[in-house]
Structures are given as C-alpha cells and as structure tokens.
C-alpha cells in the first residue's frame, strides 16, 4: 500500500471509481434535469410573472 492508500484507509475516505463515458454522460443529464426541476419548483408561475409586469 502506498502512503495515500494508508491515509485513505486511516481516515475512512472513499475512493470513488472512475465512470465510463456513458455513465458520465448519464450523470450529467440527470444533474441537469434535477436542476431544472428545482428551478421550476422554486420559481414563480408564469401567470404571476405576467400579471406583475402588466400592473
């Protein structure tokens, strides 16, 4: 074991495996969709925005 492996084992740090290109692409798509859902959830409805600008 190298020094880094010893330190990781000592501090119980997880070594994350590298993702394949397809898994990486799917992870980016999921993250993008998650952010879009979050924006839609916490944003004002479109009708409220148009009412505020007209008055």
MMTF fields as JSON, N, C-alpha, C and O atoms, coordinates in Angstrom:
{
  "mmtfVersion": "1.0.0",
  "mmtfProducer": "UNKNOWN",
  "numBonds": 219,
  "numAtoms": 220,
  "numGroups": 55,
  "numChains": 1,
  "numModels": 1,
  "chainsPerModel": [1],
  "groupsPerChain": [55],
  "chainIdList": ["A"],
  "bondAtomList": [4, 2, 8, 6, 12, 10, 16, 14, 20, 18, 24, 22, 28, 26, 32, 30, 36, 34, 40, 38, 44, 42, 48, 46, 52, 50, 56, 54, 60, 58, 64, 62, 68, 66, 72, 70, 76, 74, 80, 78, 84, 82, 88, 86, 92, 90, 96, 94, 100, 98, 104, 102, 108, 106, 112, 110, 116, 114, 120, 118, 124, 122, 128, 126, 132, 130, 136, 134, 140, 138, 144, 142, 148, 146, 152, 150, 156, 154, 160, 158, 164, 162, 168, 166, 172, 170, 176, 174, 180, 178, 184, 182, 188, 186, 192, 190, 196, 194, 200, 198, 204, 202, 208, 206, 212, 210, 216, 214],
  "bondOrderList": [1, 1, 1, 1, 1, 1, 1, 1, 1, 1, 1, 1, 1, 1, 1, 1, 1, 1, 1, 1, 1, 1, 1, 1, 1, 1, 1, 1, 1, 1, 1, 1, 1, 1, 1, 1, 1, 1, 1, 1, 1, 1, 1, 1, 1, 1, 1, 1, 1, 1, 1, 1, 1, 1],
  "groupList": [{"groupName": "UNK", "atomNameList": ["N", "CA", "C", "O"], "elementList": ["N", "C", "C", "O"], "formalChargeList": [0, 0, 0, 0], "bondAtomList": [1, 0, 2, 1, 3, 2], "bondOrderList": [1, 1, 2], "singleLetterCode": "X", "chemCompType": "L-PEPTIDE LINKING"}],
  "groupTypeList": [0, 0, 0, 0, 0, 0, 0, 0, 0, 0, 0, 0, 0, 0, 0, 0, 0, 0, 0, 0, 0, 0, 0, 0, 0, 0, 0, 0, 0, 0, 0, 0, 0, 0, 0, 0, 0, 0, 0, 0, 0, 0, 0, 0, 0, 0, 0, 0, 0, 0, 0, 0, 0, 0, 0],
  "groupIdList": [1, 2, 3, 4, 5, 6, 7, 8, 9, 10, 11, 12, 13, 14, 15, 16, 17, 18, 19, 20, 21, 22, 23, 24, 25, 26, 27, 28, 29, 30, 31, 32, 33, 34, 35, 36, 37, 38, 39, 40, 41, 42, 43, 44, 45, 46, 47, 48, 49, 50, 51, 52, 53, 54, 55],
  "secStructList": [7, 7, 2, 2, 2, 2, 2, 2, 2, 2, 2, 6, 7, 7, 7, 7, 7, 7, 7, 7, 2, 2, 2, 2, 2, 2, 2, 2, 2, 2, 2, 2, 2, 2, 2, 2, 2, 2, 2, 2, 2, 2, 1, 7, 7, 2, 2, 2, 2, 2, 2, 2, 2, 2, 7],
  "xCoordList": [0.834, 0.0, 0.875, 1.903, 0.449, 1.204, 0.782, -0.154, 1.469, 1.141, -0.281, -0.999, -0.686, -2.044, -3.084, -4.087, -2.864, -3.805, -3.89, -4.971, -2.745, -2.738, -3.557, -4.346, -3.366, -4.107, -5.598, -6.415, -5.961, -7.374, -7.994, -9.112, -7.306, -7.828, -7.931, -8.891, -6.951, -6.947, -8.117, -8.783, -8.37, -9.449, -10.78, -11.755, -10.833, -12.056, -12.623, -13.837, -11.749, -12.188, -12.51, -11.801, -13.574, -13.959, -13.175, -13.011, -12.7, -12.069, -13.145, -13.613, -13.538, -14.628, -14.089, -13.065, -14.762, -14.304, -14.587, -15.531, -13.761, -13.98, -15.15, -15.304, -15.975, -17.142, -16.761, -15.843, -17.482, -17.278, -17.865, -18.556, -17.599, -18.088, -19.618, -20.226, -20.232, -21.698, -22.273, -23.245, -21.687, -22.165, -21.978, -22.835, -20.859, -20.584, -21.632, -22.116, -21.98, -22.98, -24.346, -25.058, -24.713, -25.992, -26.029, -27.064, -24.913, -24.856, -25.047, -25.728, -24.441, -24.621, -26.063, -26.601, -26.696, -28.095, -28.986, -29.863, -28.766, -29.573, -29.401, -30.374, -28.175, -27.909, -28.604, -29.169, -28.569, -29.229, -30.737, -31.36, -31.328, -32.761, -33.132, -34.178, -32.289, -32.543, -32.556, -33.414, -31.61, -31.551, -32.751, -33.283, -33.185, -34.377, -35.613, -36.413, -35.771, -36.917, -36.871, -37.902, -35.683, -35.525, -35.89, -36.577, -35.444, -35.768, -37.266, -37.854, -37.897, -39.343, -40.097, -41.128, -39.603, -40.277, -40.236, -41.226, -39.095, -38.93, -39.13, -38.874, -39.577, -39.794, -41.277, -42.134, -41.559, -42.947, -43.609, -42.935, -44.909, -45.61, -45.562, -45.453, -45.642, -45.56, -46.714, -46.536, -47.897, -49.043, -48.824, -49.227, -48.205, -47.94, -46.917, -47.019, -45.934, -44.932, -45.583, -45.29, -46.461, -47.087, -48.038, -48.152, -48.724, -49.597, -48.8, -49.221, -47.62, -46.807, -46.279, -46.158, -45.965, -45.405, -46.477, -46.185, -47.729, -48.8, -49.304, -49.784, -49.213, -49.765, -48.78, -49.123],
  "yCoordList": [-1.193, 0.0, 1.251, 1.309, 2.238, 3.484, 4.364, 4.036, 5.453, 6.374, 6.915, 7.039, 7.236, 7.751, 6.71, 7.035, 5.471, 4.41, 4.238, 4.017, 4.339, 4.234, 5.361, 5.128, 6.576, 7.717, 7.585, 7.869, 7.156, 6.979, 5.912, 6.09, 4.827, 3.763, 4.259, 3.936, 5.04, 5.54, 6.484, 6.393, 7.385, 8.359, 7.881, 8.633, 6.642, 6.036, 6.843, 7.002, 7.342, 8.086, 7.097, 6.111, 7.373, 6.509, 6.876, 8.053, 5.885, 6.113, 5.855, 4.727, 6.909, 6.769, 6.206, 6.67, 5.219, 4.654, 5.614, 6.403, 5.534, 6.378, 5.827, 4.615, 6.739, 6.343, 6.202, 6.861, 5.334, 5.219, 6.454, 7.242, 6.627, 7.802, 7.829, 8.889, 6.662, 6.605, 6.95, 7.7, 6.414, 6.712, 8.185, 8.796, 8.762, 10.181, 11.052, 12.029, 10.694, 11.437, 11.339, 12.337, 10.146, 9.971, 10.756, 11.318, 10.796, 11.554, 13.045, 13.731, 13.55, 14.97, 15.269, 16.308, 14.357, 14.549, 14.555, 15.408, 13.612, 13.554, 14.808, 15.333, 15.29, 16.504, 17.706, 18.541, 17.801, 18.898, 18.844, 19.872, 17.65, 17.506, 17.827, 18.426, 17.435, 17.727, 19.231, 19.745, 19.933, 21.389, 22.069, 23.034, 21.571, 22.145, 21.966, 22.891, 20.784, 20.552, 21.477, 21.982, 21.697, 22.571, 24.01, 24.684, 24.48, 25.84, 25.978, 26.972, 24.984, 25.046, 25.006, 25.663, 24.257, 24.13, 25.435, 25.819, 26.12, 27.317, 28.623, 29.686, 28.586, 29.828, 30.188, 29.343, 31.466, 31.92, 31.328, 31.074, 31.104, 30.641, 31.704, 32.893, 31.289, 32.219, 33.226, 34.383, 32.79, 33.705, 34.821, 35.959, 34.525, 35.545, 36.545, 37.739, 36.073, 36.98, 37.938, 39.134, 37.437, 38.31, 39.301, 40.437, 38.904, 39.836, 40.948, 42.105, 40.617, 41.644, 42.665, 43.842, 42.252, 43.194, 44.077, 45.191, 43.589, 44.393, 45.49, 46.516, 45.311, 46.3, 47.36, 48.253],
  "zCoordList": [0.0, 0.0, 0.0, 0.675, -0.764, -0.793, 0.389, 1.119, 0.558, 1.654, 1.516, 2.508, 0.29, 0.076, 0.444, 1.08, 0.056, 0.399, 1.908, 2.453, 2.584, 4.046, 4.675, 5.591, 4.179, 4.731, 4.459, 5.335, 3.251, 2.925, 3.811, 4.295, 4.028, 4.887, 6.327, 7.026, 6.771, 8.139, 8.384, 9.416, 7.448, 7.617, 7.062, 7.056, 6.597, 6.066, 4.9, 4.779, 4.058, 2.884, 1.769, 1.569, 1.058, -0.047, -1.284, -1.604, -1.963, -3.251, -4.294, -4.449, -5.012, -5.969, -7.272, -7.774, -7.818, -9.083, -10.237, -10.187, -11.267, -12.435, -13.228, -13.377, -13.735, -14.512, -15.982, -16.47, -16.668, -18.106, -18.78, -18.135, -20.051, -20.779, -20.782, -20.633, -20.952, -20.985, -19.609, -19.517, -18.553, -17.199, -16.875, -16.236, -17.315, -17.085, -17.785, -17.213, -19.023, -19.784, -19.108, -19.002, -18.653, -17.96, -16.654, -16.295, -15.948, -14.695, -14.959, -14.197, -16.048, -16.393, -16.762, -16.381, -17.505, -17.89, -16.652, -16.523, -15.748, -14.515, -13.678, -13.134, -13.57, -12.795, -13.436, -12.729, -14.754, -15.454, -15.223, -14.958, -15.32, -15.092, -13.652, -13.4, -12.71, -11.299, -11.064, -10.345, -11.668, -11.509, -12.153, -11.606, -13.319, -13.963, -13.083, -12.943, -12.491, -11.607, -10.404, -9.961, -9.88, -8.716, -9.081, -8.315, -10.226, -10.674, -10.856, -10.428, -11.49, -11.693, -10.378, -10.234, -9.433, -8.143, -7.361, -6.739, -7.389, -6.561, -7.308, -6.742, -8.554, -9.294, -9.267, -9.006, -9.545, -9.612, -10.844, -11.843, -10.794, -12.004, -13.092, -12.794, -14.332, -15.468, -15.433, -15.812, -14.98, -14.943, -13.923, -14.166, -12.808, -11.799, -12.325, -12.043, -13.086, -13.644, -14.625, -14.603, -15.484, -16.48, -15.806, -16.266, -14.728, -14.011, -13.384, -13.414, -12.799, -12.146, -13.14, -12.8, -14.34, -15.31, -15.924, -16.358, -15.966, -16.561, -15.632, -16.114, -14.331, -13.41, -12.996, -12.222]
}
